[in-house]
Amino acid sequence: MSEAGSWAHAGLEEFNQGRFDNGGDNLYVDATGAMQTIHRTDVNGDGHVDLVFPNSHGYIERGPTWIYSRPGAAGGDWGRQELPNDSGWMSRVCDVDGDGFMDLIVINGENGVTSELDSYVYWGGPEGLTGERIEIPTVGAYSVAAVDLTGDGLLDLIIPSAWVDHHNPGASRPIQVLEQRQPRRFADATGRHGLQGMAGLFVVG
């Protein structure tokens, strides 16, 4: 040991004979013989400690619905509108209420915690989606068909229910039918139609 109280080594081979013991949980020696820390807190090398926050895979999956609009000029940035939802498994664009403007149906299947979620119909207007919506209680909903079942010019909704918990085997479940009796007003006609499905993930309309 030198007078300064440090150990002197001659080369990497001699240095490799040492041990860090418990003090070396965050240390290693590189090929040049330099002692390095495993967890680098100064990530940009400016001499200051940086804070790093890694993201793990979340179990609550509730990402928003994004709607992108084409720019007015070529090469411009696309505009983005954000709509909240509760998993956003699939969506369908159509004029649900027959007013001449496109609406957006967002089906919420599961969010990592439950599959008993509301699905949404966002209403459109002259300037696009207004942000106004209705909420439809659904269970294990992964798809929707919008069809005029009654011939009144208003679209009705058919929503299959796959399962209450996707960890369990598929079982026979009613397929939800919502009849639009008046614009933007739905009545549950599931029992009257009597449709059944087992682990239904898709419906064509």
C-alpha positions as semicolon CSV with decimal commas, in nm:
position;residue;x (nm);y (nm);z (nm)
1;M;0,000;0,000;0,000
2;S;0,129;0,348;-0,083
3;E;0,145;0,639;0,159
4;A;-0,181;0,773;0,015
5;G;-0,358;0,460;0,130
6;S;-0,431;0,308;-0,213
7;W;-0,348;-0,025;-0,373
8;A;-0,114;-0,027;-0,672
9;H;-0,157;-0,292;-0,944
10;A;0,047;-0,365;-1,254
11;G;-0,185;-0,459;-1,539
12;L;-0,516;-0,630;-1,585
13;E;-0,400;-0,985;-1,501
14;E;-0,277;-0,882;-1,158
15;F;-0,586;-0,673;-1,098
16;N;-0,814;-0,966;-1,188
17;Q;-0,679;-1,160;-0,890
18;G;-0,862;-0,924;-0,657
19;R;-1,219;-0,957;-0,533
20;F;-1,483;-0,692;-0,472
21;D;-1,672;-0,897;-0,212
22;N;-1,992;-0,726;-0,093
23;G;-1,873;-0,385;-0,203
24;G;-1,876;-0,496;-0,566
25;D;-2,248;-0,537;-0,627
26;N;-2,235;-0,245;-0,867
27;L;-1,873;-0,279;-0,991
28;Y;-1,682;-0,458;-1,265
29;V;-1,348;-0,426;-1,441
30;D;-1,342;-0,372;-1,817
31;A;-1,084;-0,509;-2,062
32;T;-0,856;-0,210;-2,011
33;G;-0,834;-0,270;-1,637
34;A;-1,056;0,025;-1,550
35;M;-1,306;-0,014;-1,270
36;Q;-1,659;0,059;-1,389
37;T;-2,004;0,075;-1,231
38;I;-2,277;-0,151;-1,368
39;H;-2,555;0,101;-1,307
40;R;-2,454;0,418;-1,487
41;T;-2,630;0,712;-1,331
42;D;-2,448;0,971;-1,541
43;V;-2,594;0,856;-1,870
44;N;-2,481;1,155;-2,077
45;G;-2,131;1,181;-1,925
46;D;-2,161;1,542;-1,809
47;G;-2,049;1,466;-1,455
48;H;-2,395;1,494;-1,301
49;V;-2,615;1,217;-1,167
50;D;-2,914;1,138;-1,390
51;L;-3,240;0,971;-1,287
52;V;-3,357;0,677;-1,499
53;F;-3,715;0,549;-1,466
54;P;-3,771;0,226;-1,661
55;N;-4,124;0,122;-1,755
56;S;-4,243;-0,230;-1,689
57;H;-4,531;-0,401;-1,868
58;G;-4,848;-0,273;-1,707
59;Y;-5,141;-0,496;-1,621
60;I;-5,396;-0,217;-1,659
61;E;-5,423;-0,154;-2,032
62;R;-5,633;0,156;-2,090
63;G;-5,476;0,334;-2,382
64;P;-5,671;0,614;-2,552
65;T;-5,829;0,608;-2,896
66;W;-5,637;0,826;-3,141
67;I;-5,787;0,969;-3,458
68;Y;-5,542;1,102;-3,716
69;S;-5,648;1,359;-3,977
70;R;-5,465;1,415;-4,302
71;P;-5,276;1,745;-4,325
72;G;-5,394;2,019;-4,558
73;A;-5,062;2,030;-4,743
74;A;-4,839;1,749;-4,861
75;G;-4,567;1,668;-4,609
76;G;-4,748;1,839;-4,324
77;D;-4,805;1,693;-3,980
78;W;-5,112;1,477;-3,925
79;G;-5,349;1,618;-3,667
80;R;-5,438;1,385;-3,379
81;Q;-5,755;1,378;-3,171
82;E;-5,754;1,174;-2,851
83;L;-6,062;1,003;-2,711
84;P;-6,064;0,822;-2,376
85;N;-6,166;0,459;-2,357
86;D;-6,117;0,152;-2,141
87;S;-5,914;-0,083;-2,362
88;G;-6,021;0,000;-2,718
89;W;-6,026;-0,352;-2,858
90;M;-6,180;-0,259;-3,193
91;S;-6,366;0,030;-3,355
92;R;-6,609;0,083;-3,641
93;V;-6,695;0,404;-3,828
94;C;-7,048;0,445;-3,962
95;D;-7,347;0,677;-3,947
96;V;-7,523;0,510;-3,655
97;D;-7,802;0,762;-3,598
98;G;-7,872;0,842;-3,964
99;D;-7,802;1,217;-3,941
100;G;-7,554;1,215;-4,231
101;F;-7,240;1,238;-4,014
102;M;-6,997;0,960;-3,933
103;D;-6,998;0,823;-3,578
104;L;-6,738;0,606;-3,406
105;I;-6,817;0,284;-3,218
106;V;-6,541;0,180;-2,974
107;I;-6,565;-0,172;-2,831
108;N;-6,383;-0,242;-2,504
109;G;-6,303;-0,611;-2,456
110;E;-6,074;-0,626;-2,153
111;N;-5,826;-0,396;-1,983
112;G;-5,600;-0,637;-1,794
113;V;-5,824;-0,630;-1,488
114;T;-6,177;-0,706;-1,608
115;S;-6,379;-0,770;-1,921
116;E;-6,697;-0,619;-1,775
117;L;-6,656;-0,280;-1,939
118;D;-6,866;-0,014;-2,105
119;S;-6,830;0,028;-2,481
120;Y;-6,893;0,365;-2,648
121;V;-7,057;0,532;-2,943
122;Y;-6,901;0,872;-3,013
123;W;-7,137;1,097;-3,208
124;G;-7,029;1,292;-3,514
125;G;-7,132;1,633;-3,639
126;P;-7,055;1,879;-3,919
127;E;-6,700;1,930;-3,784
128;G;-6,632;1,564;-3,713
129;L;-6,657;1,387;-3,379
130;T;-6,806;1,609;-3,112
131;G;-6,671;1,425;-2,807
132;E;-7,028;1,345;-2,701
133;R;-7,088;0,973;-2,647
134;I;-7,317;0,710;-2,501
135;E;-7,194;0,421;-2,286
136;I;-7,313;0,065;-2,342
137;P;-7,253;-0,201;-2,072
138;T;-7,073;-0,495;-2,238
139;V;-6,896;-0,811;-2,120
140;G;-6,603;-0,960;-2,313
141;A;-6,689;-0,754;-2,622
142;Y;-6,434;-0,777;-2,900
143;S;-6,643;-0,688;-3,207
144;V;-6,962;-0,516;-3,320
145;A;-7,190;-0,519;-3,623
146;A;-7,403;-0,215;-3,703
147;V;-7,706;-0,320;-3,911
148;D;-8,067;-0,209;-3,956
149;L;-8,252;-0,508;-3,811
150;T;-8,594;-0,342;-3,796
151;G;-8,593;-0,157;-4,131
152;D;-8,651;0,187;-3,978
153;G;-8,334;0,340;-4,124
154;L;-8,150;0,344;-3,790
155;L;-7,857;0,112;-3,726
156;D;-7,887;-0,144;-3,448
157;L;-7,586;-0,297;-3,273
158;I;-7,496;-0,665;-3,243
159;I;-7,218;-0,730;-2,991
160;P;-7,097;-1,085;-2,915
161;S;-6,985;-1,166;-2,560
162;A;-6,681;-1,393;-2,564
163;W;-6,639;-1,460;-2,192
164;V;-6,642;-1,294;-1,852
165;D;-6,279;-1,397;-1,790
166;H;-6,058;-1,506;-2,080
167;H;-5,865;-1,740;-1,847
168;N;-6,172;-1,965;-1,834
169;P;-6,294;-2,198;-2,113
170;G;-6,551;-2,063;-2,355
171;A;-6,914;-2,110;-2,257
172;S;-7,240;-2,039;-2,433
173;R;-7,332;-1,673;-2,380
174;P;-7,605;-1,446;-2,519
175;I;-7,510;-1,221;-2,811
176;Q;-7,612;-0,869;-2,719
177;V;-7,859;-0,696;-2,953
178;L;-7,937;-0,327;-2,908
179;E;-8,218;-0,184;-3,122
180;Q;-8,211;0,188;-3,195
181;R;-8,578;0,277;-3,152
182;Q;-8,514;0,653;-3,182
183;P;-8,201;0,838;-3,294
184;R;-7,933;0,777;-3,029
185;R;-8,172;0,582;-2,805
186;F;-8,119;0,208;-2,777
187;A;-8,330;-0,068;-2,624
188;D;-8,188;-0,403;-2,518
189;A;-8,349;-0,667;-2,740
190;T;-8,106;-0,948;-2,656
191;G;-8,371;-1,177;-2,508
192;R;-8,616;-1,126;-2,796
193;H;-8,362;-1,223;-3,062
194;G;-8,223;-1,517;-2,861
195;L;-7,880;-1,531;-3,026
196;Q;-7,610;-1,739;-2,856
197;G;-7,236;-1,773;-2,909
198;M;-6,938;-1,946;-2,753
199;A;-6,617;-1,742;-2,717
200;G;-6,741;-1,517;-2,996
201;L;-6,465;-1,280;-3,104
202;F;-6,601;-1,140;-3,430
203;V;-6,931;-1,059;-3,600
204;V;-6,987;-0,945;-3,960
205;G;-7,253;-0,692;-4,041
